[in-house]
mmCIF file of C-alpha atoms in Angstrom:
data_model
loop_
_atom_site.group_PDB
_atom_site.id
_atom_site.type_symbol
_atom_site.label_atom_id
_atom_site.label_comp_id
_atom_site.label_asym_id
_atom_site.label_seq_id
_atom_site.Cartn_x
_atom_site.Cartn_y
_atom_site.Cartn_z
ATOM 1 C CA MET A 35 -21.030 -3.597 3.273
ATOM 2 C CA ARG A 36 -22.124 -6.895 4.715
ATOM 3 C CA ILE A 37 -19.503 -9.540 4.262
ATOM 4 C CA SER A 38 -20.110 -13.201 3.714
ATOM 5 C CA CYS A 39 -17.347 -15.432 4.935
ATOM 6 C CA ASN A 40 -17.466 -19.185 4.447
ATOM 7 C CA GLY A 41 -21.163 -18.911 3.641
ATOM 8 C CA LYS A 42 -21.909 -17.083 6.899
ATOM 9 C CA LEU A 43 -23.221 -13.508 6.818
ATOM 10 C CA MET A 44 -21.179 -11.239 9.041
ATOM 11 C CA ALA A 45 -21.724 -7.755 10.466
ATOM 12 C CA ASN A 46 -21.375 -4.484 8.602
ATOM 13 C CA ASP A 47 -17.670 -3.908 9.201
ATOM 14 C CA SER A 48 -14.831 -4.029 6.689
ATOM 15 C CA TYR A 49 -12.497 -5.340 9.406
ATOM 16 C CA LEU A 50 -14.238 -8.678 9.045
ATOM 17 C CA VAL A 51 -12.578 -9.246 5.673
ATOM 18 C CA TYR A 52 -9.386 -9.811 7.659
ATOM 19 C CA ALA A 53 -11.218 -12.299 9.844
ATOM 20 C CA CYS A 54 -12.367 -14.402 6.889
ATOM 21 C CA GLY A 55 -9.822 -17.112 7.458
ATOM 22 C CA LYS A 56 -6.818 -18.229 5.490
ATOM 23 C CA ASN A 57 -7.980 -16.965 2.117
ATOM 24 C CA GLN A 58 -8.720 -13.452 3.463
ATOM 25 C CA VAL A 59 -11.396 -12.711 0.881
ATOM 26 C CA GLY A 60 -14.742 -11.153 1.666
ATOM 27 C CA THR A 61 -17.728 -11.432 -0.640
ATOM 28 C CA ASP A 62 -21.061 -9.700 -0.963
ATOM 29 C CA LYS A 63 -23.548 -11.947 -2.742
ATOM 30 C CA GLN A 64 -26.334 -9.369 -3.078
ATOM 31 C CA GLU A 65 -26.777 -9.183 0.714
ATOM 32 C CA PHE A 66 -26.325 -5.404 0.745
ATOM 33 C CA ILE A 67 -27.879 -4.314 -2.566
ATOM 34 C CA ASP A 68 -29.989 -6.594 -4.713
ATOM 35 C CA GLY A 69 -28.269 -7.300 -8.006
ATOM 36 C CA MET A 70 -24.775 -6.220 -6.857
ATOM 37 C CA VAL A 71 -21.876 -8.558 -6.078
ATOM 38 C CA CYS A 72 -18.490 -7.760 -4.576
ATOM 39 C CA VAL A 73 -15.161 -9.313 -3.629
ATOM 40 C CA ALA A 74 -12.747 -7.636 -1.221
ATOM 41 C CA VAL A 75 -9.265 -8.219 0.163
ATOM 42 C CA PRO A 76 -7.610 -6.592 3.172
ATOM 43 C CA ILE A 77 -4.893 -3.949 2.962
ATOM 44 C CA PHE A 78 -2.264 -3.928 5.703
ATOM 45 C CA ASP A 79 0.215 -1.260 6.696
ATOM 46 C CA ARG A 80 3.936 -1.967 6.847
ATOM 47 C CA ARG A 81 3.568 -3.210 10.417
ATOM 48 C CA LYS A 82 1.092 -5.813 9.152
ATOM 49 C CA ARG A 83 -1.881 -4.099 10.790
ATOM 50 C CA PHE A 84 -5.160 -4.201 8.928
ATOM 51 C CA PHE A 85 -6.435 -0.743 7.979
ATOM 52 C CA ALA A 86 -8.570 -0.908 4.822
ATOM 53 C CA THR A 87 -10.048 -3.096 2.113
ATOM 54 C CA LEU A 88 -9.728 -3.122 -1.646
ATOM 55 C CA SER A 89 -12.865 -4.263 -3.403
ATOM 56 C CA ILE A 90 -14.629 -4.444 -6.726
ATOM 57 C CA HIS A 91 -18.385 -4.291 -7.220
ATOM 58 C CA ALA A 92 -20.507 -5.001 -10.260
ATOM 59 C CA PRO A 93 -24.098 -5.732 -11.165
ATOM 60 C CA ASN A 94 -24.562 -9.482 -11.296
ATOM 61 C CA THR A 95 -26.027 -9.068 -14.797
ATOM 62 C CA ARG A 96 -22.561 -7.968 -15.970
ATOM 63 C CA MET A 97 -20.340 -10.213 -13.861
ATOM 64 C CA SER A 98 -21.107 -13.182 -11.651
ATOM 65 C CA LEU A 99 -19.459 -13.572 -8.283
ATOM 66 C CA GLU A 100 -17.529 -16.522 -9.709
ATOM 67 C CA GLU A 101 -16.195 -14.377 -12.570
ATOM 68 C CA MET A 102 -15.377 -11.580 -10.164
ATOM 69 C CA SER A 103 -13.485 -13.983 -7.909
ATOM 70 C CA LEU A 104 -11.031 -14.552 -10.767
ATOM 71 C CA ASN A 105 -9.778 -11.012 -10.042
ATOM 72 C CA VAL A 106 -8.781 -11.802 -6.448
ATOM 73 C CA PRO A 107 -5.114 -12.481 -7.366
ATOM 74 C CA LEU A 108 -4.914 -9.027 -8.995
ATOM 75 C CA LEU A 109 -6.563 -7.449 -5.957
ATOM 76 C CA ARG A 110 -3.991 -9.114 -3.723
ATOM 77 C CA VAL A 111 -1.115 -7.751 -5.815
ATOM 78 C CA ALA A 112 -2.625 -4.264 -5.663
ATOM 79 C CA SER A 113 -3.132 -4.653 -1.918
ATOM 80 C CA ARG A 114 0.554 -5.515 -1.449
ATOM 81 C CA ASP A 115 1.537 -2.548 -3.626
ATOM 82 C CA LEU A 116 -0.609 -0.260 -1.466
ATOM 83 C CA THR A 117 1.091 -1.642 1.618
ATOM 84 C CA LEU A 118 4.455 -0.581 0.197
ATOM 85 C CA ILE A 119 3.364 3.042 -0.047
ATOM 86 C CA THR A 120 2.026 3.293 3.502
ATOM 87 C CA ASP A 121 4.071 5.373 5.887
ATOM 88 C CA PRO A 122 5.677 3.195 8.574
ATOM 89 C CA GLY A 123 5.538 6.212 10.912
ATOM 90 C CA ASP A 124 1.726 6.367 10.793
ATOM 91 C CA ASN A 125 -0.055 5.632 14.047
#
């Protein structure tokens, strides 16, 4: 997925969601697939290391990026919950 951060298109790497500044939200405004939008948040392990993203995608005819962005707080809660189930002994 290409990630747009602060209006700037970034490379095809989910790690860049973490690099998207204070809000730590990545967006895809149809840069990857025409007609599809996405928001993503990082998931960290218990040692606060980034290791994955949690995202939602939808056709822009069903949900605008602005509407989708309203789900970011729920994505953040789910991301924190996923952090709690990571194994602190993982490499």
